[in-house]
PDB file of N, CA and C in Angstrom:
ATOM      1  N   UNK A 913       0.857  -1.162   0.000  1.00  0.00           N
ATOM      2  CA  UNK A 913       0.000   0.000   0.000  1.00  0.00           C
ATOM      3  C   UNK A 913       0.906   1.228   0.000  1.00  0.00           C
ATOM      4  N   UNK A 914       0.741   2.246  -0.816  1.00  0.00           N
ATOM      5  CA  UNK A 914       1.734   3.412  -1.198  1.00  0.00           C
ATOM      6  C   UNK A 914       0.895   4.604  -0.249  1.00  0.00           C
ATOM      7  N   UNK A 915       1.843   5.410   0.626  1.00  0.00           N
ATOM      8  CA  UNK A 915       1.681   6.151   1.417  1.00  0.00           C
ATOM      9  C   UNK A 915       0.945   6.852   1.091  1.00  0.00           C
ATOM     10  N   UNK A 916       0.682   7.620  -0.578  1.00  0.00           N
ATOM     11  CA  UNK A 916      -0.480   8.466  -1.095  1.00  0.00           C
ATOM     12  C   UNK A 916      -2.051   7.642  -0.768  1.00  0.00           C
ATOM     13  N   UNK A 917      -1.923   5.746  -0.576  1.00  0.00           N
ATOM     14  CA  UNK A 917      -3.306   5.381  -0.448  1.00  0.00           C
ATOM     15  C   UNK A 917      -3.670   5.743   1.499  1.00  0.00           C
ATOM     16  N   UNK A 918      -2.398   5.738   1.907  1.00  0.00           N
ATOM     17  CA  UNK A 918      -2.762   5.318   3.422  1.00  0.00           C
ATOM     18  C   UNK A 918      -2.794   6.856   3.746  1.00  0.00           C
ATOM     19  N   UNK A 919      -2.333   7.761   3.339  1.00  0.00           N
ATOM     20  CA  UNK A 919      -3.011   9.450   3.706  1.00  0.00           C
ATOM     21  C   UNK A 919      -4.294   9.634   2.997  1.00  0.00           C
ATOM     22  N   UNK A 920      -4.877   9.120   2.100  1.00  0.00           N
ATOM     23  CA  UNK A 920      -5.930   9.364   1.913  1.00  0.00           C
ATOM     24  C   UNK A 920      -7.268   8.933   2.856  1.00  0.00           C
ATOM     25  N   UNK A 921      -6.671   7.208   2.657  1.00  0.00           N
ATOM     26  CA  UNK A 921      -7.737   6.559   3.800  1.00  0.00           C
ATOM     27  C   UNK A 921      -7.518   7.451   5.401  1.00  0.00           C
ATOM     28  N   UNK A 922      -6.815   8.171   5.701  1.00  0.00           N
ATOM     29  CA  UNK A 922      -6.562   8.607   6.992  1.00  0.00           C
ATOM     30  C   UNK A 922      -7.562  10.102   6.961  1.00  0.00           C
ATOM     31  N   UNK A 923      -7.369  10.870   5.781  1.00  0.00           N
ATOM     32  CA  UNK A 923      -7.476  12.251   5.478  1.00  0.00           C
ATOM     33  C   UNK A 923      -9.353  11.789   5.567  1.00  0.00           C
ATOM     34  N   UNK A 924      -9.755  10.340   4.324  1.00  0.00           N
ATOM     35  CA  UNK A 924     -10.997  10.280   4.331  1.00  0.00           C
ATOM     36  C   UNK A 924     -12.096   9.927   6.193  1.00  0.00           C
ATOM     37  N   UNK A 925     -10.548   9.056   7.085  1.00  0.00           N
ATOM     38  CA  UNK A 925     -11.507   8.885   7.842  1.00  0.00           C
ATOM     39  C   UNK A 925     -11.935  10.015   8.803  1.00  0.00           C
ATOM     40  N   UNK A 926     -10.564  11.005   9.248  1.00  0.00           N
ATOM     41  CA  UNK A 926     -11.126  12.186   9.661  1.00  0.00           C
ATOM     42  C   UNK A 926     -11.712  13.126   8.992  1.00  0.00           C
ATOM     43  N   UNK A 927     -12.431  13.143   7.915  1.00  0.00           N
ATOM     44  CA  UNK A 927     -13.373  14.204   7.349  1.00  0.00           C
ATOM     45  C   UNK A 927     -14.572  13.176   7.697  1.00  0.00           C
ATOM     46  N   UNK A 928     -14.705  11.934   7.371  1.00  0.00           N
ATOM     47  CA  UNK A 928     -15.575  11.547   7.625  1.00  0.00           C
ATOM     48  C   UNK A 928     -16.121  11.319   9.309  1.00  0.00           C
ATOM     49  N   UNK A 929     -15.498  12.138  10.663  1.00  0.00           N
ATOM     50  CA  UNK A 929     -15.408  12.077  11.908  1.00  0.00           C
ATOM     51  C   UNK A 929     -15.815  13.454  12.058  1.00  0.00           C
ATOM     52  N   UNK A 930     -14.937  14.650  11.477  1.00  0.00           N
ATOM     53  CA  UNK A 930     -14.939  15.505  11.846  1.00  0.00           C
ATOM     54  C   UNK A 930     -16.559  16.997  10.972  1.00  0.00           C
ATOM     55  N   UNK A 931     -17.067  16.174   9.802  1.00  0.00           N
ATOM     56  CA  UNK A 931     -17.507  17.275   8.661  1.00  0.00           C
ATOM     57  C   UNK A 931     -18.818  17.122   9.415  1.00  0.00           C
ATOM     58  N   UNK A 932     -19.248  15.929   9.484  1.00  0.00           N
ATOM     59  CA  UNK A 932     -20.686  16.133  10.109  1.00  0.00           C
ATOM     60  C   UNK A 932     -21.340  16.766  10.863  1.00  0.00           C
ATOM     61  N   UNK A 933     -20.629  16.754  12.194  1.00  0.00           N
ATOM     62  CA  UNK A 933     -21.260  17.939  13.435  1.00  0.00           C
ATOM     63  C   UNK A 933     -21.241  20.111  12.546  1.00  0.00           C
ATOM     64  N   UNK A 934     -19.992  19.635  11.965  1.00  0.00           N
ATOM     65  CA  UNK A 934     -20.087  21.347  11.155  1.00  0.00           C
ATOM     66  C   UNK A 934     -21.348  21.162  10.503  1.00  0.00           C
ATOM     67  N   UNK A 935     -21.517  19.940   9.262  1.00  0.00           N
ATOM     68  CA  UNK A 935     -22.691  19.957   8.304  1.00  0.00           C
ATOM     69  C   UNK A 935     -23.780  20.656   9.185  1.00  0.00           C
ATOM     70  N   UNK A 936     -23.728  19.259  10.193  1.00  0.00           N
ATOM     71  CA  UNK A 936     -25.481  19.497  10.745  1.00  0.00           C
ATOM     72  C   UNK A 936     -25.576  20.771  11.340  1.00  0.00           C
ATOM     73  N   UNK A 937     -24.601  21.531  11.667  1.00  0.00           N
ATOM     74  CA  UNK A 937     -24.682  22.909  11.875  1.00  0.00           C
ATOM     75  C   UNK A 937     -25.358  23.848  11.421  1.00  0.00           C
ATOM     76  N   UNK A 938     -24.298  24.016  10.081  1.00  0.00           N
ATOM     77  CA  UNK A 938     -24.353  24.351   8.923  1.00  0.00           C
ATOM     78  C   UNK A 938     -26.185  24.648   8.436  1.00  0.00           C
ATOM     79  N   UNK A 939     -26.409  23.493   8.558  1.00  0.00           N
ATOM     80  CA  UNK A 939     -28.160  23.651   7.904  1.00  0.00           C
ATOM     81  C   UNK A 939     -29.107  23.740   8.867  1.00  0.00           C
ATOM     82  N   UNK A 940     -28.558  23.948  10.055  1.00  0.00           N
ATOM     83  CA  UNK A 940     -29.246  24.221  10.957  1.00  0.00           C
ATOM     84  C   UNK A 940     -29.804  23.526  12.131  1.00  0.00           C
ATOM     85  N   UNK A 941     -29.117  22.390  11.994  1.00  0.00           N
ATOM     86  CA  UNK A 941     -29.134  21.717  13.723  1.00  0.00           C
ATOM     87  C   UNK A 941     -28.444  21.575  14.716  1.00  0.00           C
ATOM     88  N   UNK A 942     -28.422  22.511  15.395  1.00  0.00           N
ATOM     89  CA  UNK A 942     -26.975  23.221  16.123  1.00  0.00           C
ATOM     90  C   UNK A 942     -27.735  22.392  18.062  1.00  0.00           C
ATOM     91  N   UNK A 943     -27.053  22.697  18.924  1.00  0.00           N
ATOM     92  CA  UNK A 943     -27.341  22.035  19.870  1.00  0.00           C
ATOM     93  C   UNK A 943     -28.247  22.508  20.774  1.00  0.00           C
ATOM     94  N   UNK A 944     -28.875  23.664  20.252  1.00  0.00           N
ATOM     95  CA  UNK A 944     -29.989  24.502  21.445  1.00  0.00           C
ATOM     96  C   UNK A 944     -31.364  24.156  20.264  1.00  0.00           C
ATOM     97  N   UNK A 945     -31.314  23.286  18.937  1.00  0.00           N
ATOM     98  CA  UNK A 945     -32.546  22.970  18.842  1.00  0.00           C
ATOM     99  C   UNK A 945     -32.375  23.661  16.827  1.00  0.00           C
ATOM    100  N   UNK A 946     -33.429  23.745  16.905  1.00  0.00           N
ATOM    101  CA  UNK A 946     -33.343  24.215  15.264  1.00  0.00           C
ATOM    102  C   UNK A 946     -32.994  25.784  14.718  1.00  0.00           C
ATOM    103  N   UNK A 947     -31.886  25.940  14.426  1.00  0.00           N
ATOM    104  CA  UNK A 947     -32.100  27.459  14.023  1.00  0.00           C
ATOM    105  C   UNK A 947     -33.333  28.150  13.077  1.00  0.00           C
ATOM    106  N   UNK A 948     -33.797  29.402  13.834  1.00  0.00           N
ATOM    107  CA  UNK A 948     -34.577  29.996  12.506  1.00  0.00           C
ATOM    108  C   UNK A 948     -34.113  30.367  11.820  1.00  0.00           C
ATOM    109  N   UNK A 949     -34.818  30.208  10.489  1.00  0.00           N
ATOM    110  CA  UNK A 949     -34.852  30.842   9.228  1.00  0.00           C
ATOM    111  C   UNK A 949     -33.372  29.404   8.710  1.00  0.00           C
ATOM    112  N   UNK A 950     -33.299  28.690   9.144  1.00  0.00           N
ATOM    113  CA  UNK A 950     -32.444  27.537   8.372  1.00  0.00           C
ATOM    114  C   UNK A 950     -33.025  26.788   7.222  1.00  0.00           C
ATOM    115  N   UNK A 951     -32.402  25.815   6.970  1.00  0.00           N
ATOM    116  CA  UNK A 951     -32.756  24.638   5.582  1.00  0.00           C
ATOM    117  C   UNK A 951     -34.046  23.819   6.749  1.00  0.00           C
ATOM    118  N   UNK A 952     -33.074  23.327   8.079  1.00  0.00           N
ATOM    119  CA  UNK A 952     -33.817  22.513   8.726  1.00  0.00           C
ATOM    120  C   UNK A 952     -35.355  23.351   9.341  1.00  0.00           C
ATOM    121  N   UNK A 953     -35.171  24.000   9.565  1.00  0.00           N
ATOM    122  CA  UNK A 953     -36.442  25.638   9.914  1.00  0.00           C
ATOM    123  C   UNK A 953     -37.686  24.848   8.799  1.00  0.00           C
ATOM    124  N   UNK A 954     -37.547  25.274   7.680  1.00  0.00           N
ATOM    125  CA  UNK A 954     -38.071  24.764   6.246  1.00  0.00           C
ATOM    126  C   UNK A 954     -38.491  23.706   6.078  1.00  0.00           C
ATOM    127  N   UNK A 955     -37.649  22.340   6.511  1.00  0.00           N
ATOM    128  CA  UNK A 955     -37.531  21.330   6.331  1.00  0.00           C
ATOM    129  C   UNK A 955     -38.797  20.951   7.678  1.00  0.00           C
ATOM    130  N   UNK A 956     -38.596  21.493   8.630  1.00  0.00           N
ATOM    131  CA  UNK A 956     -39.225  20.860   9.839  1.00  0.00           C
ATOM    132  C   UNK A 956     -40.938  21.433   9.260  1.00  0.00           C
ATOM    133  N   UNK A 957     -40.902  22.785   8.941  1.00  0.00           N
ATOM    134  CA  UNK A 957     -42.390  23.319   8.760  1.00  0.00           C
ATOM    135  C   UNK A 957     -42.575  22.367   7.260  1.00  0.00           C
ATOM    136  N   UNK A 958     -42.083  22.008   6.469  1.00  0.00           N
ATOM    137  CA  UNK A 958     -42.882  21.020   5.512  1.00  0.00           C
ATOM    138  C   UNK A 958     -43.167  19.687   6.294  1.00  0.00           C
ATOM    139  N   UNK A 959     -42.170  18.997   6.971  1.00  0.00           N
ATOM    140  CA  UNK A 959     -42.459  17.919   7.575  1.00  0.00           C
ATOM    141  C   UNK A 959     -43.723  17.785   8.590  1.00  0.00           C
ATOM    142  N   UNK A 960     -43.875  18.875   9.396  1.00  0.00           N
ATOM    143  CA  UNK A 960     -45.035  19.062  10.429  1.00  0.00           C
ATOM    144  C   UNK A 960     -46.536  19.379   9.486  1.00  0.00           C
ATOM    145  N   UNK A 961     -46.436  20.046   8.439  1.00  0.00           N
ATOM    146  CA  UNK A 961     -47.361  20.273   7.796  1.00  0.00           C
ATOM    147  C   UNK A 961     -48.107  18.480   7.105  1.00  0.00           C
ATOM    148  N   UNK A 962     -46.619  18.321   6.429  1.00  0.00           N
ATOM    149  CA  UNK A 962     -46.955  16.807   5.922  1.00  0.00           C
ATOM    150  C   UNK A 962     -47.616  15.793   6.924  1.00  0.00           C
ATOM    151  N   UNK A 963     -47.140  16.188   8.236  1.00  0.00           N
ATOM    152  CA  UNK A 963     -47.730  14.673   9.312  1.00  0.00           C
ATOM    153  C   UNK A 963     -48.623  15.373   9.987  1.00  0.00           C
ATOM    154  N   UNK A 964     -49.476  16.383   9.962  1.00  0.00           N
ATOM    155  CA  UNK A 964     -50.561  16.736  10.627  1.00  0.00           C
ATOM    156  C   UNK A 964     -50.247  17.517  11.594  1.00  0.00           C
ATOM    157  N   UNK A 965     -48.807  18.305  11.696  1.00  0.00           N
ATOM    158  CA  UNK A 965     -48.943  19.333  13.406  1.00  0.00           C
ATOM    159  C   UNK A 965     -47.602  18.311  13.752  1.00  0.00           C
ATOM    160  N   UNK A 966     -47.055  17.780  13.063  1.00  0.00           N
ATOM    161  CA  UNK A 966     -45.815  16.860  14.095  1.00  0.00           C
ATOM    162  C   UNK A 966     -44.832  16.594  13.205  1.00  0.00           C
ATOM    163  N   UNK A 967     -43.500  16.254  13.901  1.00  0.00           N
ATOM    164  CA  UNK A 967     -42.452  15.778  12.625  1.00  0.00           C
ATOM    165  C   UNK A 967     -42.524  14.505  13.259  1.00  0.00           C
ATOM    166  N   UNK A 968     -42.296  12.836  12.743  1.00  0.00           N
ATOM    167  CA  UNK A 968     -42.519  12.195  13.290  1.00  0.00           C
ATOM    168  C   UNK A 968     -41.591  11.421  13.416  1.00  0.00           C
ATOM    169  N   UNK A 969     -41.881  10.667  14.961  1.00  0.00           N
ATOM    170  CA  UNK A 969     -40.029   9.801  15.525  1.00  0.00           C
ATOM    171  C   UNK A 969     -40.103   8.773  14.448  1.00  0.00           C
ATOM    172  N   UNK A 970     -38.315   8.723  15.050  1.00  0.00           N
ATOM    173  CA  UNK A 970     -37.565   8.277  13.776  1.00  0.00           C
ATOM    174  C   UNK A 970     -37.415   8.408  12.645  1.00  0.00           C
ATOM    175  N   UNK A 971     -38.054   9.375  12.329  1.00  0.00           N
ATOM    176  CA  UNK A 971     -38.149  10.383  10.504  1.00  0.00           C
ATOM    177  C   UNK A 971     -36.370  10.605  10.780  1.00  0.00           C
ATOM    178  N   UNK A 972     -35.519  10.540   9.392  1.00  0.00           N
ATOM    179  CA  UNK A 972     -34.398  11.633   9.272  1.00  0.00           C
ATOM    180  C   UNK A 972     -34.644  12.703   9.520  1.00  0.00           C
ATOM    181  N   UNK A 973     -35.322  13.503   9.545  1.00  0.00           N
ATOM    182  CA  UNK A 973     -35.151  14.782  10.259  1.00  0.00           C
ATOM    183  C   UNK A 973     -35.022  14.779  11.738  1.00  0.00           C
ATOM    184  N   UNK A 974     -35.953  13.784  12.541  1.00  0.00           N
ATOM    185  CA  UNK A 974     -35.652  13.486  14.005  1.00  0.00           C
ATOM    186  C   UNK A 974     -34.623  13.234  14.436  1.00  0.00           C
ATOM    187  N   UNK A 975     -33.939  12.009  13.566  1.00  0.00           N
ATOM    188  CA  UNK A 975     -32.387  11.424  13.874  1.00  0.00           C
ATOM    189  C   UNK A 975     -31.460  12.549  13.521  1.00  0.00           C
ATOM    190  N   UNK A 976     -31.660  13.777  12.653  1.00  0.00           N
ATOM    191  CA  UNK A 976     -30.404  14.761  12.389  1.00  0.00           C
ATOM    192  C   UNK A 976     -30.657  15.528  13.481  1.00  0.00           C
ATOM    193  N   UNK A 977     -31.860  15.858  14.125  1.00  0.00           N
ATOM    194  CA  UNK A 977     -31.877  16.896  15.131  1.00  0.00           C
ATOM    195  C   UNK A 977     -31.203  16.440  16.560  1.00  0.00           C
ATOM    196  N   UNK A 978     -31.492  15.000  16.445  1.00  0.00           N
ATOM    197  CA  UNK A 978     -30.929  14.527  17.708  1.00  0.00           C
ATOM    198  C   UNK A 978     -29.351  14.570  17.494  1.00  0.00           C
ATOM    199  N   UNK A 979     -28.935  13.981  16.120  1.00  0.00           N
ATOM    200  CA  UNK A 979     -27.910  14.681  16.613  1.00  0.00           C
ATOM    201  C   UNK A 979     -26.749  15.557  16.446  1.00  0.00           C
ATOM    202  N   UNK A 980     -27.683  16.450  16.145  1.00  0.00           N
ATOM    203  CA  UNK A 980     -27.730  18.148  16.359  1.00  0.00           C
ATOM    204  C   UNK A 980     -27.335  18.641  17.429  1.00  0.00           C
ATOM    205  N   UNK A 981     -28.085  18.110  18.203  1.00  0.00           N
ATOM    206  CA  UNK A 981     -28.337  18.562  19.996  1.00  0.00           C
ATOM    207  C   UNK A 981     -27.392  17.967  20.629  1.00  0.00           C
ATOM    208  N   UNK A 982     -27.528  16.659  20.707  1.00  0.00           N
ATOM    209  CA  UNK A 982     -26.498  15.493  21.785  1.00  0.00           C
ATOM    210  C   UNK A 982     -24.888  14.876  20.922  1.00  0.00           C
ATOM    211  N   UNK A 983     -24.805  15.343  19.785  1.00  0.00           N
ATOM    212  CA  UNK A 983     -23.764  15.106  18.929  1.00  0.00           C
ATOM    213  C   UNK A 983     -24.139  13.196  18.566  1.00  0.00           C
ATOM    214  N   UNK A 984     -22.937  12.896  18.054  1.00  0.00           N
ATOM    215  CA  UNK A 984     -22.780  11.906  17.572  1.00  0.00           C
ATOM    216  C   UNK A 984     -22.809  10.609  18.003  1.00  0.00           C
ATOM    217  N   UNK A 985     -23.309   9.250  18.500  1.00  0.00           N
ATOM    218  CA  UNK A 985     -22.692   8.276  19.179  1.00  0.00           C
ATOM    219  C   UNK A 985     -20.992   8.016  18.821  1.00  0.00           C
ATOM    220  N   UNK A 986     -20.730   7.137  19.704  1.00  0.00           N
ATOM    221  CA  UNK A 986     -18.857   6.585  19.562  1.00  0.00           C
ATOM    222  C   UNK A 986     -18.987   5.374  18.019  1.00  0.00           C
ATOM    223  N   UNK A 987     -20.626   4.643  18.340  1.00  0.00           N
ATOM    224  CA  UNK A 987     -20.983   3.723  17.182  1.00  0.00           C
ATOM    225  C   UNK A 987     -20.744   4.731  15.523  1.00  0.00           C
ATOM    226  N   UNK A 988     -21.508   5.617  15.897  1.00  0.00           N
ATOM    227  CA  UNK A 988     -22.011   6.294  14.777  1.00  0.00           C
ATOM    228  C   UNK A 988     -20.560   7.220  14.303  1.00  0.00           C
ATOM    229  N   UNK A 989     -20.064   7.576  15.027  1.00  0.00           N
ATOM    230  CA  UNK A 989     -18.638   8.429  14.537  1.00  0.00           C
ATOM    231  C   UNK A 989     -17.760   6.974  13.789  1.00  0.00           C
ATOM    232  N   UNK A 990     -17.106   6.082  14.994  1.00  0.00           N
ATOM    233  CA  UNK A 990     -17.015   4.862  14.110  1.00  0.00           C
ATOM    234  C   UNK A 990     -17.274   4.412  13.025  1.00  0.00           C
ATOM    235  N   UNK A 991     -18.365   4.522  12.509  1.00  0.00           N
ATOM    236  CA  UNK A 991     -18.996   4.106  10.975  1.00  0.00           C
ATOM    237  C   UNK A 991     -18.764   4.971  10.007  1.00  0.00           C
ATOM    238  N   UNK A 992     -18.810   6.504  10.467  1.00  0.00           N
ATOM    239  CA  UNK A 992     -18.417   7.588   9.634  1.00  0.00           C
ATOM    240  C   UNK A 992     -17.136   7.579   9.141  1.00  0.00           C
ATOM    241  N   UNK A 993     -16.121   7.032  10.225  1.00  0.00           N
ATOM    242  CA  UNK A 993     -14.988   7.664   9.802  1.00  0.00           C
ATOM    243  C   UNK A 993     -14.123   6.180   8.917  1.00  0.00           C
ATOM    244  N   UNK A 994     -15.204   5.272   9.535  1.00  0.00           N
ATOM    245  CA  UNK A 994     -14.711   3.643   8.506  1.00  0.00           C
ATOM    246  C   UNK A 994     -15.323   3.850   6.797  1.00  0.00           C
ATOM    247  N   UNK A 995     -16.325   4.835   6.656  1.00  0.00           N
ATOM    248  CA  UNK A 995     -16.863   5.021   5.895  1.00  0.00           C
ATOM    249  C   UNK A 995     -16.205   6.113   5.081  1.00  0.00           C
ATOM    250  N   UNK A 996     -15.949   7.431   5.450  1.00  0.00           N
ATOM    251  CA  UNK A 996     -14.809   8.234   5.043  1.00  0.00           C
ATOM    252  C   UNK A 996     -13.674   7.946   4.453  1.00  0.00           C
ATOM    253  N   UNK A 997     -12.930   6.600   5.583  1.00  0.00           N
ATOM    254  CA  UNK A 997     -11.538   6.090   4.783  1.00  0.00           C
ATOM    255  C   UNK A 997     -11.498   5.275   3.492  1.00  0.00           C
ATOM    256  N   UNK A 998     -12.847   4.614   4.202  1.00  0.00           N
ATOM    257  CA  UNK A 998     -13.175   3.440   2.686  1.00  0.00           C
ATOM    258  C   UNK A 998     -13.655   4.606   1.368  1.00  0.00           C
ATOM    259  N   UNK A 999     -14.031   5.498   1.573  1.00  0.00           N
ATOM    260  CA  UNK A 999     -13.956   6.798   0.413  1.00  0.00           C
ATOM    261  C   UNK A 999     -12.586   7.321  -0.206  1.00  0.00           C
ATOM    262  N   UNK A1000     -11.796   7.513   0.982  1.00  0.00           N
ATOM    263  CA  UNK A1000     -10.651   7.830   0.544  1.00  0.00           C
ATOM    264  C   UNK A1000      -9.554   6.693  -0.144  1.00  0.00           C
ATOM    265  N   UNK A1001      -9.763   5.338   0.552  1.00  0.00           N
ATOM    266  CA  UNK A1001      -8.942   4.538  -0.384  1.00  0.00           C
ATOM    267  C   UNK A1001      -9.353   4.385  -2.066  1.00  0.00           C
ATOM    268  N   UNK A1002     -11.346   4.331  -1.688  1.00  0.00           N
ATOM    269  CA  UNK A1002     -11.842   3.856  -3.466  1.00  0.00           C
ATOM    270  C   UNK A1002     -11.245   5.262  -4.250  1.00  0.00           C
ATOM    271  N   UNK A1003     -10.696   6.221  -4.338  1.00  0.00           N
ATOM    272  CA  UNK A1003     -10.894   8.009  -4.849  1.00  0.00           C
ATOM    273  C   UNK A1003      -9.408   7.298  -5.707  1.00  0.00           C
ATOM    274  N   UNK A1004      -8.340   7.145  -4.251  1.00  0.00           N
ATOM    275  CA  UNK A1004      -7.026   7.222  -4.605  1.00  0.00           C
ATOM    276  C   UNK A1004      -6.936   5.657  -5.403  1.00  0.00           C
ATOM    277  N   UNK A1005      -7.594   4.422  -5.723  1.00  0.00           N
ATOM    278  CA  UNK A1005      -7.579   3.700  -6.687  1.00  0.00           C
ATOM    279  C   UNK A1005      -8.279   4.169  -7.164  1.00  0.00           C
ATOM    280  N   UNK A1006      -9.533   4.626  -7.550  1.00  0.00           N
ATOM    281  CA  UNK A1006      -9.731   5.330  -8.791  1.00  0.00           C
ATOM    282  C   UNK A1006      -8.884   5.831 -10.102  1.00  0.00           C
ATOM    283  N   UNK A1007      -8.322   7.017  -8.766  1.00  0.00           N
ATOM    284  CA  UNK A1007      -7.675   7.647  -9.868  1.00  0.00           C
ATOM    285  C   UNK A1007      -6.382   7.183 -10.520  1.00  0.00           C
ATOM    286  N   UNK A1008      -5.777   5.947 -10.114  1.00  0.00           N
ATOM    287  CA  UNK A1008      -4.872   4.974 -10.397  1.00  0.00           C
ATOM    288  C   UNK A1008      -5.116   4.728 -11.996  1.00  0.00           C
ATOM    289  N   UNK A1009      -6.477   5.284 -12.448  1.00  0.00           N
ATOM    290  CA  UNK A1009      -6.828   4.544 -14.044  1.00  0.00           C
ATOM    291  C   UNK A1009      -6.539   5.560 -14.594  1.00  0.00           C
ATOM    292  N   UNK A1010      -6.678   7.036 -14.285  1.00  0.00           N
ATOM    293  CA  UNK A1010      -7.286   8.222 -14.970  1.00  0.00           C
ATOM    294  C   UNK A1010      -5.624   8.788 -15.614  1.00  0.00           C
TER     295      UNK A1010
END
């Protein structure tokens, strides 16, 4: 394995650890709840409209708000960042053809 594959898989698993809590920020699920006037703001008033007055558990929007608020599990960062590297190794064989 050539050091350009093993900095990638490394580079992919901490973006894939570290981008999410910014993302979910980012669009508006920050840890005091939903920002106004966000994507998720939008997202929540179509969803409540769609289910009658409610967004409903276990919808993706529930699971991003939760964790929005309480951050990430140790499971769930785990998977991200196994998931990130396995991004970064397929990129750097990829581009092995190009």
């Amino acid at each position: 394995m050539s050091l350009l594959t093993v900095l990638a898989i490394a580079a992919g698993a901490v973006a894939g650890v570290v981008s999410p809590p910014i993302v979910l920020g980012a669009i508006g699920f920050t840890s005091a709840g939903i920002a106004a006037g966000s994507y998720a703001a939008s997202w929540m008033s179509a969803a409540a409209i769609a289910n009658g007055g409610g967004v409903a558990a276990g919808s993706v929007f529930s699971l991003l708000q939760s964790a929005g608020m309480a951050g990430l599990s140790g499971i769930a960062s785990a998977a991200l960042g196994f998931v990130g590297g396995a991004v970064g190794g397929i990129v750097v064989y990829l581009a092995t053809f190009i």
